Short mmCIF file of C-alpha atoms in Angstrom, two decimals:
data_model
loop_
_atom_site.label_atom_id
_atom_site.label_comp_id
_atom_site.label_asym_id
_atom_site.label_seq_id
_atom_site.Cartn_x
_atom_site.Cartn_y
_atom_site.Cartn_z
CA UNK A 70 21.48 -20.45 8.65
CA UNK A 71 22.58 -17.28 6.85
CA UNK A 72 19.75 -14.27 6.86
CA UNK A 73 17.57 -17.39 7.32
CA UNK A 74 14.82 -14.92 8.88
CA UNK A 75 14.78 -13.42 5.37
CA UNK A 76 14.12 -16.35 3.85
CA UNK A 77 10.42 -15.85 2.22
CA UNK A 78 7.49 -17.83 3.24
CA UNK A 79 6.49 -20.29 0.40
CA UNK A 80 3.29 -22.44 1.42
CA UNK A 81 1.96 -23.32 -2.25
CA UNK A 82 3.40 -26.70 -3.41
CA UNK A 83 1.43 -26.65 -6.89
CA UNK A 84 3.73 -28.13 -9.61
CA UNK A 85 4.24 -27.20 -13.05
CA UNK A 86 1.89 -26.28 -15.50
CA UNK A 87 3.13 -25.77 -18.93
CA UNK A 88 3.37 -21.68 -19.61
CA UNK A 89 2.55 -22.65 -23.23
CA UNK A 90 -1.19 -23.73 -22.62
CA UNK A 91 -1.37 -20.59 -20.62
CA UNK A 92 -3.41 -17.46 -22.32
CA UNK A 93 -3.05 -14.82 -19.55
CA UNK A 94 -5.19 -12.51 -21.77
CA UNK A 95 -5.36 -9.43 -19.47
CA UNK A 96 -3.12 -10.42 -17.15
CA UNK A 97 0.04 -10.67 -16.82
CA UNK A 98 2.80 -14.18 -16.85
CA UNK A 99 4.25 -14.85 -14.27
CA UNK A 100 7.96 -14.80 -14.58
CA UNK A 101 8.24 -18.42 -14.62
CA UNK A 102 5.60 -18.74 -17.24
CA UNK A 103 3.32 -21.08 -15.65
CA UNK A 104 0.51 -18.51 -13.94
CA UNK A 105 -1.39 -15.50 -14.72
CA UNK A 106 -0.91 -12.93 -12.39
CA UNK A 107 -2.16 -8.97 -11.35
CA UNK A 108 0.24 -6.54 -9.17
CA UNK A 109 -1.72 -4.71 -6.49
CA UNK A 110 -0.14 -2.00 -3.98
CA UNK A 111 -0.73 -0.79 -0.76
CA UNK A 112 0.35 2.50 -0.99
CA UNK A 113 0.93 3.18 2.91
CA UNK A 114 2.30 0.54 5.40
CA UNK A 115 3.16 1.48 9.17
CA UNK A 116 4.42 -0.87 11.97
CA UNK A 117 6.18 -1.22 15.28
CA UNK A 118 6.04 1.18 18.08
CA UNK A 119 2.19 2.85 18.12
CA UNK A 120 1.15 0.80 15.11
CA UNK A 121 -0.46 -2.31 13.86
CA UNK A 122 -0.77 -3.53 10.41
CA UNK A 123 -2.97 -5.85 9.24
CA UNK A 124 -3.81 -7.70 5.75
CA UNK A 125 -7.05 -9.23 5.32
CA UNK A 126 -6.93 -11.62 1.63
CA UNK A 127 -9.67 -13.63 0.40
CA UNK A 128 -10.98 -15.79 -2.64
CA UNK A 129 -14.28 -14.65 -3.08
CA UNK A 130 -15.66 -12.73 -5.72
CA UNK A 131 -18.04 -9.95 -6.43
CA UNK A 132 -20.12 -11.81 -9.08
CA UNK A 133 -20.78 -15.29 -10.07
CA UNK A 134 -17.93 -16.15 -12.37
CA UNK A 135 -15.79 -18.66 -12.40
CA UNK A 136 -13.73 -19.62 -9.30
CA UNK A 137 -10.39 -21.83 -8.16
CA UNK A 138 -7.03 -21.87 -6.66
CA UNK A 139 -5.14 -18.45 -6.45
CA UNK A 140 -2.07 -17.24 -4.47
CA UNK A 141 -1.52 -14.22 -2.61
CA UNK A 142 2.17 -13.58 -2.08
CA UNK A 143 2.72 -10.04 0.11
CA UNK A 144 6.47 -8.61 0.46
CA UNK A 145 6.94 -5.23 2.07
CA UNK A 146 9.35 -2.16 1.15
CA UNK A 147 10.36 0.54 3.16
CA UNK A 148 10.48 4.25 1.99
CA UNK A 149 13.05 3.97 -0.15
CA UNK A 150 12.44 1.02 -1.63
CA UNK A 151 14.49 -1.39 0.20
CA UNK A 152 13.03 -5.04 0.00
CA UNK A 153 13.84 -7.70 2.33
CA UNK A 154 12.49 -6.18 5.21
CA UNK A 155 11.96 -8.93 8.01
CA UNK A 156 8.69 -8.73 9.70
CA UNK A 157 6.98 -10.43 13.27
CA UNK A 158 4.23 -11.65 12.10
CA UNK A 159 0.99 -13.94 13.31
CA UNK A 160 -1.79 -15.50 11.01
CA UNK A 161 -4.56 -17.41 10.87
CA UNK A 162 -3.16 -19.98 8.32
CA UNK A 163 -0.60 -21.90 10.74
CA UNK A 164 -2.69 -22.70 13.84
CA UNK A 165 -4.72 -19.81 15.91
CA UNK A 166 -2.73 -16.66 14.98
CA UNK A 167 0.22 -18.54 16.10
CA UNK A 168 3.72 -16.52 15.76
CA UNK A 169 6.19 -17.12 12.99
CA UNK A 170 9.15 -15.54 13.75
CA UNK A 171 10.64 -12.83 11.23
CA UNK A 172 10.16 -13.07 7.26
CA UNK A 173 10.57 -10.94 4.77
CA UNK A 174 7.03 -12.27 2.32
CA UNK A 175 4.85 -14.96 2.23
CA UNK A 176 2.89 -16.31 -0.19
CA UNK A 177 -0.90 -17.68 0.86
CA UNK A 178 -2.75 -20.03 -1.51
CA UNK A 179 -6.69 -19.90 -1.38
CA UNK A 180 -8.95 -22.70 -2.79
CA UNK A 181 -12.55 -20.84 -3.22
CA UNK A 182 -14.02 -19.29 -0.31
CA UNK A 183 -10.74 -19.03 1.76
CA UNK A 184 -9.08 -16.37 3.30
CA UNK A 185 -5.96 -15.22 5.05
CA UNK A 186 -5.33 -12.70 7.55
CA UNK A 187 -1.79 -11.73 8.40
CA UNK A 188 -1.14 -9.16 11.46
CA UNK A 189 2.03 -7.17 11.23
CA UNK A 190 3.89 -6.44 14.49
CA UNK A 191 7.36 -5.03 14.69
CA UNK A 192 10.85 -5.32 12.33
CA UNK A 193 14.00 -7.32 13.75
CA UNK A 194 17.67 -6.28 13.47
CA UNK A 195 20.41 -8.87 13.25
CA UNK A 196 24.61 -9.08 13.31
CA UNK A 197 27.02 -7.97 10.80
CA UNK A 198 26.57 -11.32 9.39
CA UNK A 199 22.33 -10.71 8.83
CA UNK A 200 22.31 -13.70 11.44
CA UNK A 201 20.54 -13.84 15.12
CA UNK A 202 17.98 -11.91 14.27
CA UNK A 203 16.24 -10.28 17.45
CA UNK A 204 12.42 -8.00 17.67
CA UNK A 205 12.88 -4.55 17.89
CA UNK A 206 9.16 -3.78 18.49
CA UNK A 207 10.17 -0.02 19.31
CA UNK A 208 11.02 0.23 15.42
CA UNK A 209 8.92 2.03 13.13
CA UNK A 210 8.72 0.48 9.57
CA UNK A 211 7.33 2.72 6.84
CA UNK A 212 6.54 2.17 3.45
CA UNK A 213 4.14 -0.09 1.16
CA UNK A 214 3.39 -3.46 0.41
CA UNK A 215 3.24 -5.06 -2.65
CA UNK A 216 0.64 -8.31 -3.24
CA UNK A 217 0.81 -10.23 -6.27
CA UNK A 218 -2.15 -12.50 -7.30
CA UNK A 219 -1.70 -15.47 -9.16
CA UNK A 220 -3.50 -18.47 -10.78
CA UNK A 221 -3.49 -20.86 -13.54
CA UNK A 222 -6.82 -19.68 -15.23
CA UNK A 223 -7.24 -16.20 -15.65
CA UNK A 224 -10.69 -16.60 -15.15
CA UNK A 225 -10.18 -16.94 -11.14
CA UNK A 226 -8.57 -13.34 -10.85
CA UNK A 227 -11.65 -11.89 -12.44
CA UNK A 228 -14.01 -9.64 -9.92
CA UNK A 229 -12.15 -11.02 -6.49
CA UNK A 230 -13.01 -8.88 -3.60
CA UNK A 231 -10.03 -6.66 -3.11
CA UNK A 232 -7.73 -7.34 -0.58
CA UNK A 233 -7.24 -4.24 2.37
CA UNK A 234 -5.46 -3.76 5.04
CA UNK A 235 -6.27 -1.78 8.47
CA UNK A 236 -3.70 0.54 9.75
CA UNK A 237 -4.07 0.84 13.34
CA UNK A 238 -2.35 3.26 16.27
CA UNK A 239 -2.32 2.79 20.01
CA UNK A 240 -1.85 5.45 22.46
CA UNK A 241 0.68 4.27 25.72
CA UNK A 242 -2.45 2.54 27.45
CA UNK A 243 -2.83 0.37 24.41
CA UNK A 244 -6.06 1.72 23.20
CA UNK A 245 -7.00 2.35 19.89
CA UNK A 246 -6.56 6.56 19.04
CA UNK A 247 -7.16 5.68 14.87
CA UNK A 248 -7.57 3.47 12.23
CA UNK A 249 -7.52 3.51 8.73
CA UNK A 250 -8.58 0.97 6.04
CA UNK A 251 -6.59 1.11 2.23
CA UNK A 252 -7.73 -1.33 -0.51
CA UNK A 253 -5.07 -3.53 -2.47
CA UNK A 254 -5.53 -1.59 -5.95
CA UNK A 255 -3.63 -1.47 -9.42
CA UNK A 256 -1.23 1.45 -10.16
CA UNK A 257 -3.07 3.83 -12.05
CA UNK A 258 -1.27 7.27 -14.18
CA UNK A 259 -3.62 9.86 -11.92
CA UNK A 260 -5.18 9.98 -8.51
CA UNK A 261 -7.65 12.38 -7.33
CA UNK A 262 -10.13 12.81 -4.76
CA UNK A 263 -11.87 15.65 -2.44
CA UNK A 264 -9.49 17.33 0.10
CA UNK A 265 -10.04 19.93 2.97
CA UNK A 266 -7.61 21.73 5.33
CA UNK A 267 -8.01 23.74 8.27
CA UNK A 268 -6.12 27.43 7.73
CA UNK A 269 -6.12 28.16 11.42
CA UNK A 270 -5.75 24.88 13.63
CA UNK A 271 -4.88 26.72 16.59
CA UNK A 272 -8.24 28.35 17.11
CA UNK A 273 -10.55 25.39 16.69
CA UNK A 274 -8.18 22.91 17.36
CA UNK A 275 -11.16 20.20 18.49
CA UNK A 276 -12.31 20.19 14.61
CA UNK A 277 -9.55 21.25 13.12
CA UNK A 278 -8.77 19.42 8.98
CA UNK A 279 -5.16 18.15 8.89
CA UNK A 280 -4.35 16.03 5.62
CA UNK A 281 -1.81 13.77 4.37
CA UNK A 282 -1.05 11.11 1.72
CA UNK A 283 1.61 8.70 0.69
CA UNK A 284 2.48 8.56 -3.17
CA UNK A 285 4.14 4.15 -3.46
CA UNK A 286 5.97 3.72 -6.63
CA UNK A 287 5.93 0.14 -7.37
CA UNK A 288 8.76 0.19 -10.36
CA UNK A 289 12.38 -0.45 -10.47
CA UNK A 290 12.98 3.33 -11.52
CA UNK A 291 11.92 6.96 -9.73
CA UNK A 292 9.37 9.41 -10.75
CA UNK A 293 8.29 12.55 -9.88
CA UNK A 294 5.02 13.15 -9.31
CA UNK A 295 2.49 16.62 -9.87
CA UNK A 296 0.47 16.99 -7.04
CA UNK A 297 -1.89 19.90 -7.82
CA UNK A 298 -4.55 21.68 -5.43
CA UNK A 299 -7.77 22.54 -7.33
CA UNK A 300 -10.31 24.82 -5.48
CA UNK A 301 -14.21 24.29 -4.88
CA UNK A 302 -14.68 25.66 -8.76
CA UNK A 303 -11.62 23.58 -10.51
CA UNK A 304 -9.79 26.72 -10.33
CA UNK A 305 -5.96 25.78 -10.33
CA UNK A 306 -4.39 26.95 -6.68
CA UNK A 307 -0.74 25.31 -6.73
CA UNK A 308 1.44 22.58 -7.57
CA UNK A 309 4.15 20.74 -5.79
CA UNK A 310 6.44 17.88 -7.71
CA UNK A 311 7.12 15.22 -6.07
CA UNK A 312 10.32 12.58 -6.52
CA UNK A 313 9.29 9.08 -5.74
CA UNK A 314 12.46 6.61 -5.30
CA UNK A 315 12.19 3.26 -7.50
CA UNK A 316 10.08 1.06 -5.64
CA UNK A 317 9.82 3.36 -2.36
CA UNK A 318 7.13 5.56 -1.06
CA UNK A 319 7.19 8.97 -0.40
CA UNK A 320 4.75 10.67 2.09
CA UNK A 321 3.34 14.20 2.11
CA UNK A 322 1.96 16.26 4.90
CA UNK A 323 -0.32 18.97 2.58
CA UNK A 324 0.19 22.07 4.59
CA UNK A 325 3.77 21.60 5.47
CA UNK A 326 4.32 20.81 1.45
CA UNK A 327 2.25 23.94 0.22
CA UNK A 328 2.61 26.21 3.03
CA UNK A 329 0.72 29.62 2.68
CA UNK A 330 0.33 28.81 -1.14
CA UNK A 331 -2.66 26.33 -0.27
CA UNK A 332 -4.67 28.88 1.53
CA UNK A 333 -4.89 32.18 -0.69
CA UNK A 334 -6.44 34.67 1.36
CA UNK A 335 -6.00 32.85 4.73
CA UNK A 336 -9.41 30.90 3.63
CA UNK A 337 -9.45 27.09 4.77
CA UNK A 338 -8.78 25.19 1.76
CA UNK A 339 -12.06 23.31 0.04
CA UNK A 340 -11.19 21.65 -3.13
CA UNK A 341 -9.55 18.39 -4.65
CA UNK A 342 -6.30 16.84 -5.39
CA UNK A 343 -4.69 15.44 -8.70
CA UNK A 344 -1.76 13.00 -8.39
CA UNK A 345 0.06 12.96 -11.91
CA UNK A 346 3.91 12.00 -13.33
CA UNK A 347 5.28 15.05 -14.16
CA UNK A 348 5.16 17.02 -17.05
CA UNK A 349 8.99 18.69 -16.18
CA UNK A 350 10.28 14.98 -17.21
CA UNK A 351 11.50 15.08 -20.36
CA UNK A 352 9.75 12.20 -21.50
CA UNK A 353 7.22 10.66 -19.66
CA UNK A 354 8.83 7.40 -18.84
CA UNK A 355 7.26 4.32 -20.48
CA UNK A 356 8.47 2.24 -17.26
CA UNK A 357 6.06 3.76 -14.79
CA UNK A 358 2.65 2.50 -16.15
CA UNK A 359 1.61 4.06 -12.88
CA UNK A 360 1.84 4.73 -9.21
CA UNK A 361 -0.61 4.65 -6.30
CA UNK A 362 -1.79 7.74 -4.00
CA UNK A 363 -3.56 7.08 -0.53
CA UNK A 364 -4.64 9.96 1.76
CA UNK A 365 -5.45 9.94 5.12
CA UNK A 366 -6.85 13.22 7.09
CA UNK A 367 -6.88 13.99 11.12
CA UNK A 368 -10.16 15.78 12.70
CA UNK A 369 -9.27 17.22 15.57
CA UNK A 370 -7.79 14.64 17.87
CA UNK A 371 -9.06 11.49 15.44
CA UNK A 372 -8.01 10.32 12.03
CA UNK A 373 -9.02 8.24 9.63
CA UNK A 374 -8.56 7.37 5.57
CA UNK A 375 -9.15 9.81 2.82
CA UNK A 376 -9.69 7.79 -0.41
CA UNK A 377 -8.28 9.34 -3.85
CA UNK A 378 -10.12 7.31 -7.10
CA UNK A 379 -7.53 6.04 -9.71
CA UNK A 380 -8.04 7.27 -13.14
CA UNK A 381 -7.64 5.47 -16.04
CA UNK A 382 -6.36 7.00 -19.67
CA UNK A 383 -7.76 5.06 -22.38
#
């Protein structure tokens, strides 16, 4: 069957429900008009070659409200926004992590207490025709991932523990050299959080800061993005701007991106980082609500996540 390993995953079978008894109130409609939904990125995705993804989803909630059905669908785009991208995946929702071939998304439905978890393994390539596809675990896939949530009451997408993924890379022996865990979050206009880097790497290599982040934008036109350097007193050190392709992810290594301007003095830099759309737009465009920033920072030899806080403008 034509691109049939592109086909996407559907495992609900709910029928109908009619859109106009539906009151979505802060949530959005789904486009057929029958569910509430809420969009949630992951701002970073990596697999194939060193790395393993992984997406852990579940219907549980943070407080005692009211709970039922929901659906989790997940589709993944690469960095520059390309959808459709077919994945080797296992779960734990069709037998014991059994495989399922390539797909481009899936969509998991969770009665109360449920969960899914979905391992990502490598990309396929097929023939002129998008037919036969074949695994090419050697590929690299980079980007994010999108997850929508969905029910019929609004009610059951109220305080659900947030769905994360784990990042995971593997040296040649197949053992684990880092990890990194991202929460499914809303887009947000600003990002900030703590940051540190290492001036000198060379001479204390063994504890030496190294950061990064990825900037995902999840809408159907680019951006460009501020990303300003702040020092230990909120003193302003530089700026960067960013362009972020409609619905693709671009990622930024901080002392390649700044260069000498991040370390006045030759001082390691101490300080924090804002993620904003840019101010040298000429209008600030009413289409990107928001975007999502994740960091991630390298100590010595190991790495891990570096979280930046979204911040809301009321």
């Amino acid at each position: 069957m034509k691109r049939a390993v592109l086909l996407v995953l559907l495992l609900s079978c709910l029928g109908w429900q009619n859109a106009s008894a539906i009151d979505c109130q802060e949530f959005s409609i789904t486009p057929s008009g029958t569910r509430c939904e809420i969009l949630l990125i992951v701002p970073w995705v990596a697999f194939g070659g060193p790395y393993e993804y992984v997406l852990k989803a579940q219907n549980i909630k943070t407080k005692l409200t009211p709970s039922g059905y929901i659906e989790v669908f997940w589709d993944v785009r690469d960095l520059k926004g390309k959808v459709n991208v077919p994945v080797y995946i296992t779960d734990n929702r069709v037998g014991n992590l059994v495989p399922m071939g390539a797909i481009a998304a899936a969509a998991y439905p969770l009665m109360p207490g449920e969960s899914a978890e979905v391992h990502f393994w490598y990309t396929g390539a097929g023939d002129s025709n998008g037919e036969n596809y074949q695994p090419t675990p050697d590929t690299v896939v980079l980007g994010s991932m999108r997850l929508v949530i969905s029910a019929f009451d609004p009610a059951h997408l109220r305080n659900l523990v947030p769905a994360q993924t784990t990042l995971i890379q593997k040296d040649a022996e197949g053992r684990n050299i880092g990890q990194a865990v991202q929460q499914a979050k809303r887009a947000a206009p600003i990002w900030t959080g703590p940051l540190s880097e290492t001036y000198d790497k060379g001479t204390n290599w063994k504890t030496a800061l190294a950061s990064s982040a990825a900037i995902s934008n999840p809408f159907n036109v680019p951006v460009i993005i501020d990303v300003t350097l702040y020092d230990e007193k909120g003193g302003f050190v530089a700026v960067n701007h960013v362009q972020v392709l409609a619905n693709g992810t671009t990622p930024i290594i901080f002392a390649h991106a700044f260069g000498d301007r991040m370390f006045p003095g030759g001082r390691d830099f101490i300080g924090t980082v804002k993620f904003q759309q840019s101010a040298i737009e000429p209008v600030v465009n009413p289409a990107i609500p928001g975007f999502n920033a994740v960091g991630f920072q390298m100590a010595g030899t190991s790495w891990g996540s570096l979280e930046f806080s979204p911040v809301t403008v009321q």
